[in-house]
PDB file of C-alpha atoms and ligand atoms in Angstrom:
ATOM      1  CA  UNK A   1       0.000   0.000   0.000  1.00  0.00           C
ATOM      2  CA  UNK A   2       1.348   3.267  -0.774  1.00  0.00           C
ATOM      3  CA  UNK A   3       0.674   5.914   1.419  1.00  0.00           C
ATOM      4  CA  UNK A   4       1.010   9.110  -0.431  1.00  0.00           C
ATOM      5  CA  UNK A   5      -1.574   7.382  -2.894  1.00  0.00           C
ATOM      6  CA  UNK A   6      -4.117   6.572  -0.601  1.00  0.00           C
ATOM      7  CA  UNK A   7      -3.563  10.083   0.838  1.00  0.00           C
ATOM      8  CA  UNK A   8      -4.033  11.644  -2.760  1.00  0.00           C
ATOM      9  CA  UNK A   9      -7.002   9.651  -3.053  1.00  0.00           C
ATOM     10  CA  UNK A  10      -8.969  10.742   0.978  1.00  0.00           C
ATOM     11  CA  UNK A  11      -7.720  13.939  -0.499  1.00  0.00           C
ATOM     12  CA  UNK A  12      -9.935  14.146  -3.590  1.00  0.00           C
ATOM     13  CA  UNK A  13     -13.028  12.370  -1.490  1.00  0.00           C
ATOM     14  CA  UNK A  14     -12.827  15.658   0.623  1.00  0.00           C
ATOM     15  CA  UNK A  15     -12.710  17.714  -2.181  1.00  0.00           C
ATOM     16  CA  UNK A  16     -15.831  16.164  -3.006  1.00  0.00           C
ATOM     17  CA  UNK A  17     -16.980  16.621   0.186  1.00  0.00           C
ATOM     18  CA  UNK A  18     -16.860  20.498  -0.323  1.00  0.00           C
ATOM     19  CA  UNK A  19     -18.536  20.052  -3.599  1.00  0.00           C
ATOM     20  CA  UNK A  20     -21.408  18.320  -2.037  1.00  0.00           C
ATOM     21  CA  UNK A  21     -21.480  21.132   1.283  1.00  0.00           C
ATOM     22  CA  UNK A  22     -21.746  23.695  -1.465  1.00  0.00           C
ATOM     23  CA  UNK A  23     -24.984  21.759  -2.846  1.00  0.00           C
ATOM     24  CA  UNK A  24     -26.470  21.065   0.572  1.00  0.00           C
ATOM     25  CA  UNK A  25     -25.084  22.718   3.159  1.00  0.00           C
ATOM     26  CA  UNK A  26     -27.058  20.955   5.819  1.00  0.00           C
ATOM     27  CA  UNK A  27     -25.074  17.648   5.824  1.00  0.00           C
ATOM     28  CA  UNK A  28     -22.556  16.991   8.128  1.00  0.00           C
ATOM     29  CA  UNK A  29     -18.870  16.725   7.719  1.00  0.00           C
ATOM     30  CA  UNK A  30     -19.222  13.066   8.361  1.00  0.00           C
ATOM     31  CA  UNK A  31     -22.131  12.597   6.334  1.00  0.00           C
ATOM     32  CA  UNK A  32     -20.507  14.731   3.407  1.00  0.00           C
ATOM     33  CA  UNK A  33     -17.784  12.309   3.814  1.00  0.00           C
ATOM     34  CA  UNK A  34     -20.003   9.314   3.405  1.00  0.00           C
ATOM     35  CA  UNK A  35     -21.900  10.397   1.072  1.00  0.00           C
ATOM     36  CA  UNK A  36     -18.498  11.207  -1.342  1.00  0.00           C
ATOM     37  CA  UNK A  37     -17.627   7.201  -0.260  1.00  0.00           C
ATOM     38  CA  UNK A  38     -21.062   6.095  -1.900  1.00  0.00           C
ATOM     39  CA  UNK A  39     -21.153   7.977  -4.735  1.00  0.00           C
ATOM     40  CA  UNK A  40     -17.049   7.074  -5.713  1.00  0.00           C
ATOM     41  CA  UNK A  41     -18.131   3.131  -4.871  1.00  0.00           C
ATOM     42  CA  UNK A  42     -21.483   3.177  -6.618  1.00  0.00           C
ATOM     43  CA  UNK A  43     -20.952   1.307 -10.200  1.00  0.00           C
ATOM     44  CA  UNK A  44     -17.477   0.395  -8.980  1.00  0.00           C
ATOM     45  CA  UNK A  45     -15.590  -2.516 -10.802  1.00  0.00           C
ATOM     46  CA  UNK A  46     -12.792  -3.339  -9.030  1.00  0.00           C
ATOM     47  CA  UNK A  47      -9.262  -3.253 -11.532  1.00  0.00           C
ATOM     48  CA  UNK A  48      -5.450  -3.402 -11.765  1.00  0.00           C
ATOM     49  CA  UNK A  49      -5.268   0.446 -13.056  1.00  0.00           C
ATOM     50  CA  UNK A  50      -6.999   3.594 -13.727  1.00  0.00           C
ATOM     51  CA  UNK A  51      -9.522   4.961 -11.274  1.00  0.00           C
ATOM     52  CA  UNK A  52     -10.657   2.093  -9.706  1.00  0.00           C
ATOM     53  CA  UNK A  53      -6.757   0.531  -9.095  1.00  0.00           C
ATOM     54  CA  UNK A  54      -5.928  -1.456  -6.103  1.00  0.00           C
ATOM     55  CA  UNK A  55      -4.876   1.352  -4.156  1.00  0.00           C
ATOM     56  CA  UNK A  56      -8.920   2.643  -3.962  1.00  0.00           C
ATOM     57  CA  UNK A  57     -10.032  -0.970  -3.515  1.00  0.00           C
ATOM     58  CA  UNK A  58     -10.365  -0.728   0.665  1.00  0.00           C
ATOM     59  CA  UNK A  59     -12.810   2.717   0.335  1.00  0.00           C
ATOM     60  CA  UNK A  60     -15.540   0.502  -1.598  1.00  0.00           C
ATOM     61  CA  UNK A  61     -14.183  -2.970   0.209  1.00  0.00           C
ATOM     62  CA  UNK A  62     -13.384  -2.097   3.884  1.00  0.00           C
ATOM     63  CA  UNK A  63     -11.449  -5.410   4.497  1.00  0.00           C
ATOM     64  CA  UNK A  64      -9.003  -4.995   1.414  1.00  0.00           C
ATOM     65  CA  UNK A  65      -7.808  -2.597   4.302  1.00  0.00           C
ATOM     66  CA  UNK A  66      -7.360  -5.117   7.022  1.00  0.00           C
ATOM     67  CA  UNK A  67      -4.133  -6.460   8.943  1.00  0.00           C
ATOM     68  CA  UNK A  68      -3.673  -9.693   7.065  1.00  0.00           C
ATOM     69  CA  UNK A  69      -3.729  -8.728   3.584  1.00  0.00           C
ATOM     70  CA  UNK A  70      -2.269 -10.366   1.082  1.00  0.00           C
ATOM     71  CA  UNK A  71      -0.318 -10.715  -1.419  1.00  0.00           C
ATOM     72  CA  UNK A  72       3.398 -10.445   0.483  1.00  0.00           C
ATOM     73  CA  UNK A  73       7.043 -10.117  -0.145  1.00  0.00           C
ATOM     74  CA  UNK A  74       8.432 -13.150   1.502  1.00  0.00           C
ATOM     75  CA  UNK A  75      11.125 -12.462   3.445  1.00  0.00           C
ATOM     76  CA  UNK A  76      13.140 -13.579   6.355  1.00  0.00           C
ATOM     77  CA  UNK A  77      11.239 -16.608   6.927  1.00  0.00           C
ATOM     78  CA  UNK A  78      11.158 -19.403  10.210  1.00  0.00           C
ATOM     79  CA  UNK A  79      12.424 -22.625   8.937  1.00  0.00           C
ATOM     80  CA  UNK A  80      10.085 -25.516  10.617  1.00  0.00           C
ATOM     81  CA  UNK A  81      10.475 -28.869   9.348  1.00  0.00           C
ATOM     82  CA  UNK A  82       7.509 -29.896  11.320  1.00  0.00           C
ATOM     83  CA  UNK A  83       5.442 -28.737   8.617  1.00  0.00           C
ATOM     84  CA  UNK A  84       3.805 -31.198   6.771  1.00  0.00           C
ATOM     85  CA  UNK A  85       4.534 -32.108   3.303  1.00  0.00           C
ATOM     86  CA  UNK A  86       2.695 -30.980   0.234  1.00  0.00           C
ATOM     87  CA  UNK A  87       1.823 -33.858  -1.518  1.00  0.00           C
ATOM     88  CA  UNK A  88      -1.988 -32.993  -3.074  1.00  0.00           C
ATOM     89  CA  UNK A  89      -4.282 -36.126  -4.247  1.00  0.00           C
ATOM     90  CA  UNK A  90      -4.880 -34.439  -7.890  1.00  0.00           C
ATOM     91  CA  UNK A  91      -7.464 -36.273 -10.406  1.00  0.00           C
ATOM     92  CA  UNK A  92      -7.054 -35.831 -14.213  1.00  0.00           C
ATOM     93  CA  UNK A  93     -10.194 -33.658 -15.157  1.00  0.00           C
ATOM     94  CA  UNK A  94     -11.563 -31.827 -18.618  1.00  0.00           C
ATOM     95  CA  UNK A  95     -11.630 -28.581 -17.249  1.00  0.00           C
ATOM     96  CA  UNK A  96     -13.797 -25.506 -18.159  1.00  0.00           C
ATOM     97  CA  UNK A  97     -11.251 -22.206 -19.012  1.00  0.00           C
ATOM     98  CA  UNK A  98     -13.398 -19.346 -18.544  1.00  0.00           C
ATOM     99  CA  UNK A  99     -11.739 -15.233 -19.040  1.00  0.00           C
ATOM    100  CA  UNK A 100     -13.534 -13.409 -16.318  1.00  0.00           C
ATOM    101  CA  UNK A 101     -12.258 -10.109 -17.068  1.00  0.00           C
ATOM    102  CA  UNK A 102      -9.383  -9.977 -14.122  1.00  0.00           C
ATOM    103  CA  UNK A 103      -7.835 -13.356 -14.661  1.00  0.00           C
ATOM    104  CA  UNK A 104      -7.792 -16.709 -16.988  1.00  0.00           C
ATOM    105  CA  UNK A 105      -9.553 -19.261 -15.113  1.00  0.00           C
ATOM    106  CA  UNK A 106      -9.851 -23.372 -15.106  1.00  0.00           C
ATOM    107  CA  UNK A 107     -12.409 -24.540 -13.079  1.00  0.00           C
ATOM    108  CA  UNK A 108     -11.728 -28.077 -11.737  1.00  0.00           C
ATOM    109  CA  UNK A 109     -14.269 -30.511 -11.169  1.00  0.00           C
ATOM    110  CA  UNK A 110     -14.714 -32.219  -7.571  1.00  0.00           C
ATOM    111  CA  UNK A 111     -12.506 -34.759  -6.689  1.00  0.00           C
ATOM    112  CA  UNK A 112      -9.263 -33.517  -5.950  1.00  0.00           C
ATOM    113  CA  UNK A 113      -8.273 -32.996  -2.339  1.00  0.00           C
ATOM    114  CA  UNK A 114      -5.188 -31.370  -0.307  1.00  0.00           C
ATOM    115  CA  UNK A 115      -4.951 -32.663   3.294  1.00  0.00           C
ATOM    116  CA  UNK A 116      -3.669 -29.657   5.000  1.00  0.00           C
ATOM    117  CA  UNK A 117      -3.695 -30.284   9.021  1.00  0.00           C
ATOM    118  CA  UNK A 118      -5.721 -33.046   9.010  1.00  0.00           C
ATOM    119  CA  UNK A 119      -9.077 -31.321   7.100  1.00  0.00           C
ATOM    120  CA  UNK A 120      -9.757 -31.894   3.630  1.00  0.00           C
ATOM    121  CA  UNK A 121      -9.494 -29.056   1.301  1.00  0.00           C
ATOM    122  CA  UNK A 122     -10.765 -29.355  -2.766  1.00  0.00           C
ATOM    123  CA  UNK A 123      -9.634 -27.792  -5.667  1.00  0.00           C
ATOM    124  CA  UNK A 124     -12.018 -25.597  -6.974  1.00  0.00           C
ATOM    125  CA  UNK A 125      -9.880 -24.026  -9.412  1.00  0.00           C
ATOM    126  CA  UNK A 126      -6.665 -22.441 -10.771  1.00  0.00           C
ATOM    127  CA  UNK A 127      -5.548 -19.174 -12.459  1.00  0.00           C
ATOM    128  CA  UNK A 128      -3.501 -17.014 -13.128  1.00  0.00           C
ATOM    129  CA  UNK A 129      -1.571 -13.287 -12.933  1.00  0.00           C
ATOM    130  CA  UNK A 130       1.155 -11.800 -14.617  1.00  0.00           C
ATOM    131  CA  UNK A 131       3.300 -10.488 -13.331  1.00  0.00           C
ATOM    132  CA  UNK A 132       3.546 -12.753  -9.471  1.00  0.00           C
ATOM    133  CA  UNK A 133       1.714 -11.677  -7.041  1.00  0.00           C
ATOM    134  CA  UNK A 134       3.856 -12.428  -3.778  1.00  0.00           C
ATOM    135  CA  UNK A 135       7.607 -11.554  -4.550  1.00  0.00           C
ATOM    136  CA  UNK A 136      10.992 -13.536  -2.821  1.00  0.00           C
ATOM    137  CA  UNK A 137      13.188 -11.023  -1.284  1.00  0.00           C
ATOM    138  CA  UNK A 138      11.927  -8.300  -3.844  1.00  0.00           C
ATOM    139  CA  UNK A 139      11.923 -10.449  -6.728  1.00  0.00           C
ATOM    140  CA  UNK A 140       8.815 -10.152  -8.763  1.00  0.00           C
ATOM    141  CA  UNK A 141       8.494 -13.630 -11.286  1.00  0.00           C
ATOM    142  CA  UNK A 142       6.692 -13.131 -14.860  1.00  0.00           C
ATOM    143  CA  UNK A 143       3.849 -14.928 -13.718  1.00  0.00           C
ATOM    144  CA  UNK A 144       2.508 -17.005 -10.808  1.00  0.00           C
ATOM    145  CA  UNK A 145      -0.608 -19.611 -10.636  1.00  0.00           C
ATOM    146  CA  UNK A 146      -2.769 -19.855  -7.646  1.00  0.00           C
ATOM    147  CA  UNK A 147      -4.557 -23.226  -7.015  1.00  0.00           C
ATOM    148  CA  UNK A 148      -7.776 -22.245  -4.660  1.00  0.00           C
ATOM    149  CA  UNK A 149      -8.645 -25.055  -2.291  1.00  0.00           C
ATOM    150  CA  UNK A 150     -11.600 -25.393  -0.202  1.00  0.00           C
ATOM    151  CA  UNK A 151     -12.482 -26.828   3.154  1.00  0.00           C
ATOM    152  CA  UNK A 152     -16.528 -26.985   2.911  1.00  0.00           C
ATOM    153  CA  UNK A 153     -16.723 -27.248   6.944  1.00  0.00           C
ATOM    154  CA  UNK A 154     -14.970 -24.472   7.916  1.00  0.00           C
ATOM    155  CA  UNK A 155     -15.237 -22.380   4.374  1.00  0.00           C
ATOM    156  CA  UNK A 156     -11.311 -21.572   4.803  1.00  0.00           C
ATOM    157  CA  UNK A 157      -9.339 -21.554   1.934  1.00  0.00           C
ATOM    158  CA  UNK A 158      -5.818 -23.323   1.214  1.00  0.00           C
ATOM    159  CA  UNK A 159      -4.226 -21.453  -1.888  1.00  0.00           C
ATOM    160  CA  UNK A 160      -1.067 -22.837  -3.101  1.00  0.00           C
ATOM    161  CA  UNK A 161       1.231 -20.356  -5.117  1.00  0.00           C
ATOM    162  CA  UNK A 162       3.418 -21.618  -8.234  1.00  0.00           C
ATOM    163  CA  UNK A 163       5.671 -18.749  -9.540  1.00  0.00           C
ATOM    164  CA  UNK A 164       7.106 -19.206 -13.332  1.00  0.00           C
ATOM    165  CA  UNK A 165      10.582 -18.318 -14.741  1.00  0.00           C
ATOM    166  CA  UNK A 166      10.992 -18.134 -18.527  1.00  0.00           C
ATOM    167  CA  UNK A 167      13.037 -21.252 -19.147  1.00  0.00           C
ATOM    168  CA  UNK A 168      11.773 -24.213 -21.091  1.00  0.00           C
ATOM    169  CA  UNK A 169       8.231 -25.081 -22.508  1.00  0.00           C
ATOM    170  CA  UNK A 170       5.334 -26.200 -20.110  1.00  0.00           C
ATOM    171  CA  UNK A 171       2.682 -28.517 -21.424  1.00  0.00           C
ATOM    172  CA  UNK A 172      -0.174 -27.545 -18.999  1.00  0.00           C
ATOM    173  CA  UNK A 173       0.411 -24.142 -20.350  1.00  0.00           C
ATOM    174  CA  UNK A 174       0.397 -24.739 -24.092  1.00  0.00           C
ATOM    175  CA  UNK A 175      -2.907 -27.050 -23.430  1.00  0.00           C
ATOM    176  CA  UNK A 176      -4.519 -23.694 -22.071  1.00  0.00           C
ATOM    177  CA  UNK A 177      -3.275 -21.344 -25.007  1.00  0.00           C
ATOM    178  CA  UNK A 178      -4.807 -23.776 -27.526  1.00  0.00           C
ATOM    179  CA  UNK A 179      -8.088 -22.766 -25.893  1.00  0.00           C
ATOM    180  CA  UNK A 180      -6.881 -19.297 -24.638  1.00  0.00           C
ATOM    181  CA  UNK A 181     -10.431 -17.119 -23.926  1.00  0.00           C
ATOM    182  CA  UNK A 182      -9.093 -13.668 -25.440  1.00  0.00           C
ATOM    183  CA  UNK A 183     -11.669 -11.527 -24.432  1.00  0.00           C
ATOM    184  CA  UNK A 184     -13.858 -10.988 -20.784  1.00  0.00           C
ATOM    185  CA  UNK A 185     -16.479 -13.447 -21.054  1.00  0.00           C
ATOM    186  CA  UNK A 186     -15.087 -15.735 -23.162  1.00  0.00           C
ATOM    187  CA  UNK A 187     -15.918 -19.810 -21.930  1.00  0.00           C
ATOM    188  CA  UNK A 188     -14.786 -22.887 -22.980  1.00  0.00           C
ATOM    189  CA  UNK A 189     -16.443 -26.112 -21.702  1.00  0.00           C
ATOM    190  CA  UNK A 190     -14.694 -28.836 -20.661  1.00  0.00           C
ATOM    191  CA  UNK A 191     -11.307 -27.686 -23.134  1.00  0.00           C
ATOM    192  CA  UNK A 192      -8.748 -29.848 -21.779  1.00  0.00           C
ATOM    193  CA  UNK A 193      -8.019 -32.514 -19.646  1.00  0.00           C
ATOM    194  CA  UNK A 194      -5.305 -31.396 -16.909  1.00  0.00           C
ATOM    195  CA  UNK A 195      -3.570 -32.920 -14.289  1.00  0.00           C
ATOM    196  CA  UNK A 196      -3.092 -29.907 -12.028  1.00  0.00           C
ATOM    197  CA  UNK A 197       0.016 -31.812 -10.217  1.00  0.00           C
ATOM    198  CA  UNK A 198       1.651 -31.277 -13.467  1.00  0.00           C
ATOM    199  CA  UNK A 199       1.801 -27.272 -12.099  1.00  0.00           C
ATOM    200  CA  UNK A 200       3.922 -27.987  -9.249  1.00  0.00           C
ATOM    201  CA  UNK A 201       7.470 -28.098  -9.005  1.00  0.00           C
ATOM    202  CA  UNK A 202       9.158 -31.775  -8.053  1.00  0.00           C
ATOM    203  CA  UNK A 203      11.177 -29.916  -4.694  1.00  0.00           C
ATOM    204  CA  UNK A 204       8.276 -28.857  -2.498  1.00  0.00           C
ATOM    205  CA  UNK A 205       9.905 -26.604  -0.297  1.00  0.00           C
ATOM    206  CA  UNK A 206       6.812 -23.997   0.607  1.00  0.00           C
ATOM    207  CA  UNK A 207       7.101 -20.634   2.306  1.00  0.00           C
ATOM    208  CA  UNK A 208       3.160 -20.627   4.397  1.00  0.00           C
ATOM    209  CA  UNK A 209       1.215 -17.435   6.324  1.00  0.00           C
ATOM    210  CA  UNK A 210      -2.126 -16.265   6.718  1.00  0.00           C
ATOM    211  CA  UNK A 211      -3.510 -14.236   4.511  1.00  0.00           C
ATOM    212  CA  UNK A 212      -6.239 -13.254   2.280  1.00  0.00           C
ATOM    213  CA  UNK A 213      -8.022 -13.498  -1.243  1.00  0.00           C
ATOM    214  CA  UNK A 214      -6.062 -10.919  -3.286  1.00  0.00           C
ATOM    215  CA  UNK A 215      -8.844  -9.453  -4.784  1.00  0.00           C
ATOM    216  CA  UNK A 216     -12.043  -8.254  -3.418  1.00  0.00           C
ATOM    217  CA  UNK A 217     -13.287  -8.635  -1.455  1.00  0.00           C
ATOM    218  CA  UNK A 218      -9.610  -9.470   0.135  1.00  0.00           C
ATOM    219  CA  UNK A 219     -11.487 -11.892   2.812  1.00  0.00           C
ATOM    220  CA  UNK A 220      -8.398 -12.902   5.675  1.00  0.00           C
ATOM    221  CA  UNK A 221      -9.626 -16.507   5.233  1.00  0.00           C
ATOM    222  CA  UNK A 222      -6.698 -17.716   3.659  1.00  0.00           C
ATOM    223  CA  UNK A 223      -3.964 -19.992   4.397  1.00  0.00           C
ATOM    224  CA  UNK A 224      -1.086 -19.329   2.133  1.00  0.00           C
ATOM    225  CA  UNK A 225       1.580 -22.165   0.480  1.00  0.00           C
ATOM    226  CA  UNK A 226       3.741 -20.428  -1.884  1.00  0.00           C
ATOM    227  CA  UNK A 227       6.451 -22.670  -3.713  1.00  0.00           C
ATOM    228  CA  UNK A 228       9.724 -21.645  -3.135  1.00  0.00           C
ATOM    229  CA  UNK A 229      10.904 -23.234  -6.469  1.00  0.00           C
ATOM    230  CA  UNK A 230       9.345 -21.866  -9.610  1.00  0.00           C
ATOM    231  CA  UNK A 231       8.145 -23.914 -12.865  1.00  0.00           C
ATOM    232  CA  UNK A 232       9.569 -23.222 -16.008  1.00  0.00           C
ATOM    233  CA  UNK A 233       7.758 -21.569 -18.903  1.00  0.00           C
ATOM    234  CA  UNK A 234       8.807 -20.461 -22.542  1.00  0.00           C
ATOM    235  CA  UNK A 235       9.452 -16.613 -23.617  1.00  0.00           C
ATOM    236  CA  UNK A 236       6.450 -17.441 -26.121  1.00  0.00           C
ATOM    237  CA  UNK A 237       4.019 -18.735 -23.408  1.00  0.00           C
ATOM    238  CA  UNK A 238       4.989 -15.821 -21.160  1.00  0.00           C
ATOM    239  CA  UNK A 239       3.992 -13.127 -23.698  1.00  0.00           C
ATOM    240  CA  UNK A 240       0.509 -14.969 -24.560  1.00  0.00           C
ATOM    241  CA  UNK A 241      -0.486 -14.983 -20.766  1.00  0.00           C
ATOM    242  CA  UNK A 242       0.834 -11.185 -20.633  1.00  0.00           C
ATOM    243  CA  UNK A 243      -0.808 -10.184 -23.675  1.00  0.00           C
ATOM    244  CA  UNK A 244      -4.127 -11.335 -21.998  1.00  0.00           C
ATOM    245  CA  UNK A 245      -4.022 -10.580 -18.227  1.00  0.00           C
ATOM    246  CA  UNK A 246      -2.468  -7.492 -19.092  1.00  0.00           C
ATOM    247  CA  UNK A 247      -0.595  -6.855 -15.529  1.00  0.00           C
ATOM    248  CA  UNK A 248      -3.382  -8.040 -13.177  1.00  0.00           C
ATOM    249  CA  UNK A 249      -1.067  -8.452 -10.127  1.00  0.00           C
ATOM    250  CA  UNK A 250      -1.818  -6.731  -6.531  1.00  0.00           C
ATOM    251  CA  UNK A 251       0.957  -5.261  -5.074  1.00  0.00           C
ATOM    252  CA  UNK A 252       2.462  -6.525  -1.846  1.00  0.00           C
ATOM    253  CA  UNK A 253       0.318  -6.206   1.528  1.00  0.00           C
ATOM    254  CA  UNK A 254       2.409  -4.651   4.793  1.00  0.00           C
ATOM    255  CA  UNK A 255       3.346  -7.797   6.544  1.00  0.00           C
ATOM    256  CA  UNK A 256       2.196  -6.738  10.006  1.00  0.00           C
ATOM    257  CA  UNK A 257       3.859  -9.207  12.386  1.00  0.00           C
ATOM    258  CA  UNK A 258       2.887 -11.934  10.814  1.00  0.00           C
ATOM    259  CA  UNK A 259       5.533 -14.728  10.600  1.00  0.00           C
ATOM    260  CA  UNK A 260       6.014 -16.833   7.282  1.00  0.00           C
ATOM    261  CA  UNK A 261       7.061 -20.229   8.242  1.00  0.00           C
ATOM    262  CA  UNK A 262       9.376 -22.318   5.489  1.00  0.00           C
ATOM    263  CA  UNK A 263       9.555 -25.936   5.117  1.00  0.00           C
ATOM    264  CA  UNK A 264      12.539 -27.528   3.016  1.00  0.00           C
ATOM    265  CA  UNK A 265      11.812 -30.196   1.305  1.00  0.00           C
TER     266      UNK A 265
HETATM  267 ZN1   ZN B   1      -5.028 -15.305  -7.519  1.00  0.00          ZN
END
């Protein structure tokens, strides 16, 4: 979160503020001010630029504000081998690759279950943003997947985090640009069969920390697995996912005592 940004933009809502005392002057400051909140977050479509940019997301979202945000530059983790092991029970599915207008999307079919402390969480889905989300030390990749579990007793979420470094081809990849939905709205049923273990690295060393969704409405119901070792992906399949997502990546959250634990595999 930048600061002189979200200043700049509290700025402008009071400026509004004084526009609106200047139509009725009977409203309270603190109604002037919530009155300049609605009218900025009514038709508001969340985005990755322009008006409505991440940085404006918590005025219309009031938990994109919160303590546990997320994404995160990892950093100075806790090594803790008593970790468990990431080893998710993935089934081969034809899966459904939908553009929703923020991301490219494959919706998985049930089935497919990570055990992560003892409670069953299923993949729901994966997609993607370019460039990474969370950064190592600083280090932004071209492009990271997230893979959104599910625990349907608790309604928690298990994401696991898969950056990519421009290196050799990657099949899963090239199955999804032969059905690549260009534009928002674009749907294609049941595309491809995938094997969503093929989109994690053999060493599973995992960086892990609570978080949240890292897009609105940034719910803290998240328990984060982020790969420490990236996939590989060609120059060519880099620039097609670029050329669609078109730089849909939040930046990184304040980390706010939290403590990212690391497991070495
Ligand atoms: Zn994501």
């Amino acid at each position: 979160m930048k600061p002189f940004t979200l200043l700049a933009v509290s700025s402008s809502l009071m400026l509004w503020g004084c526009q609106f005392r200047t139509l009725d002057e009977d409203l309270s400051g603190t109604a002037l001010s919530e009155t300049a909140t609605e009218d900025f977050c009514t038709d508001y479509h969340w985005e990755y630029e322009g008006d409505h940019a991440p940085d404006t997301w918590s005025i219309c979202y009031g938990t994109c504000g919160g303590d546990a945000q997320s994404p995160v530059d990892i950093w100075n983790p806790l090594t803790d081998n008593s970790l468990q092991t990431i080893h998710p029970d993935y089934e081969e599915v034809p899966t459904d690759i939908i553009n929703n207008g923020h991301t490219v999307e494959c919706e998985y079919e049930p089935g497919s279950i990570l055990m992560l402390n003892g409670l069953p969480y299923e993949l729901l889905q994966f997609h993607f943003h370019a460039g990474s989300e969370h950064t190592v030390r600083g280090k932004q990749y071209p492009l990271e997947v997230h893979l959104v579990h599910r625990n349907v007793a608790t309604g928690k979420l298990a994401v696991i985090g898969v950056f990519f470094q421009r290196g050799r081809s990657n099949p899963i990849l090239q199955t999804i640009m032969d059905h690549m939905p260009l534009q928002e709205g674009d749907h294609y049923a049941s595309a491809a069969h995938i094997d969503a273990d093929n989109l994690l690295p053999d060493n599973r060393t995992y960086y892990t920390y609570s978080g949240s969704l890292t897009t609105p409405p940034c719910s803290e119901i998240v328990t984060w697995i982020v790969m420490d070792k990236p996939i590989f992906a060609s120059q060519a399949q880099l620039d097609a996912f670029d050329n669609v997502l078109h730089d849909n990546f939040r930046p990184v959250q304040p980390i706010n005592g939290r403590t990212i634990r690391k497991r070495v595999d």
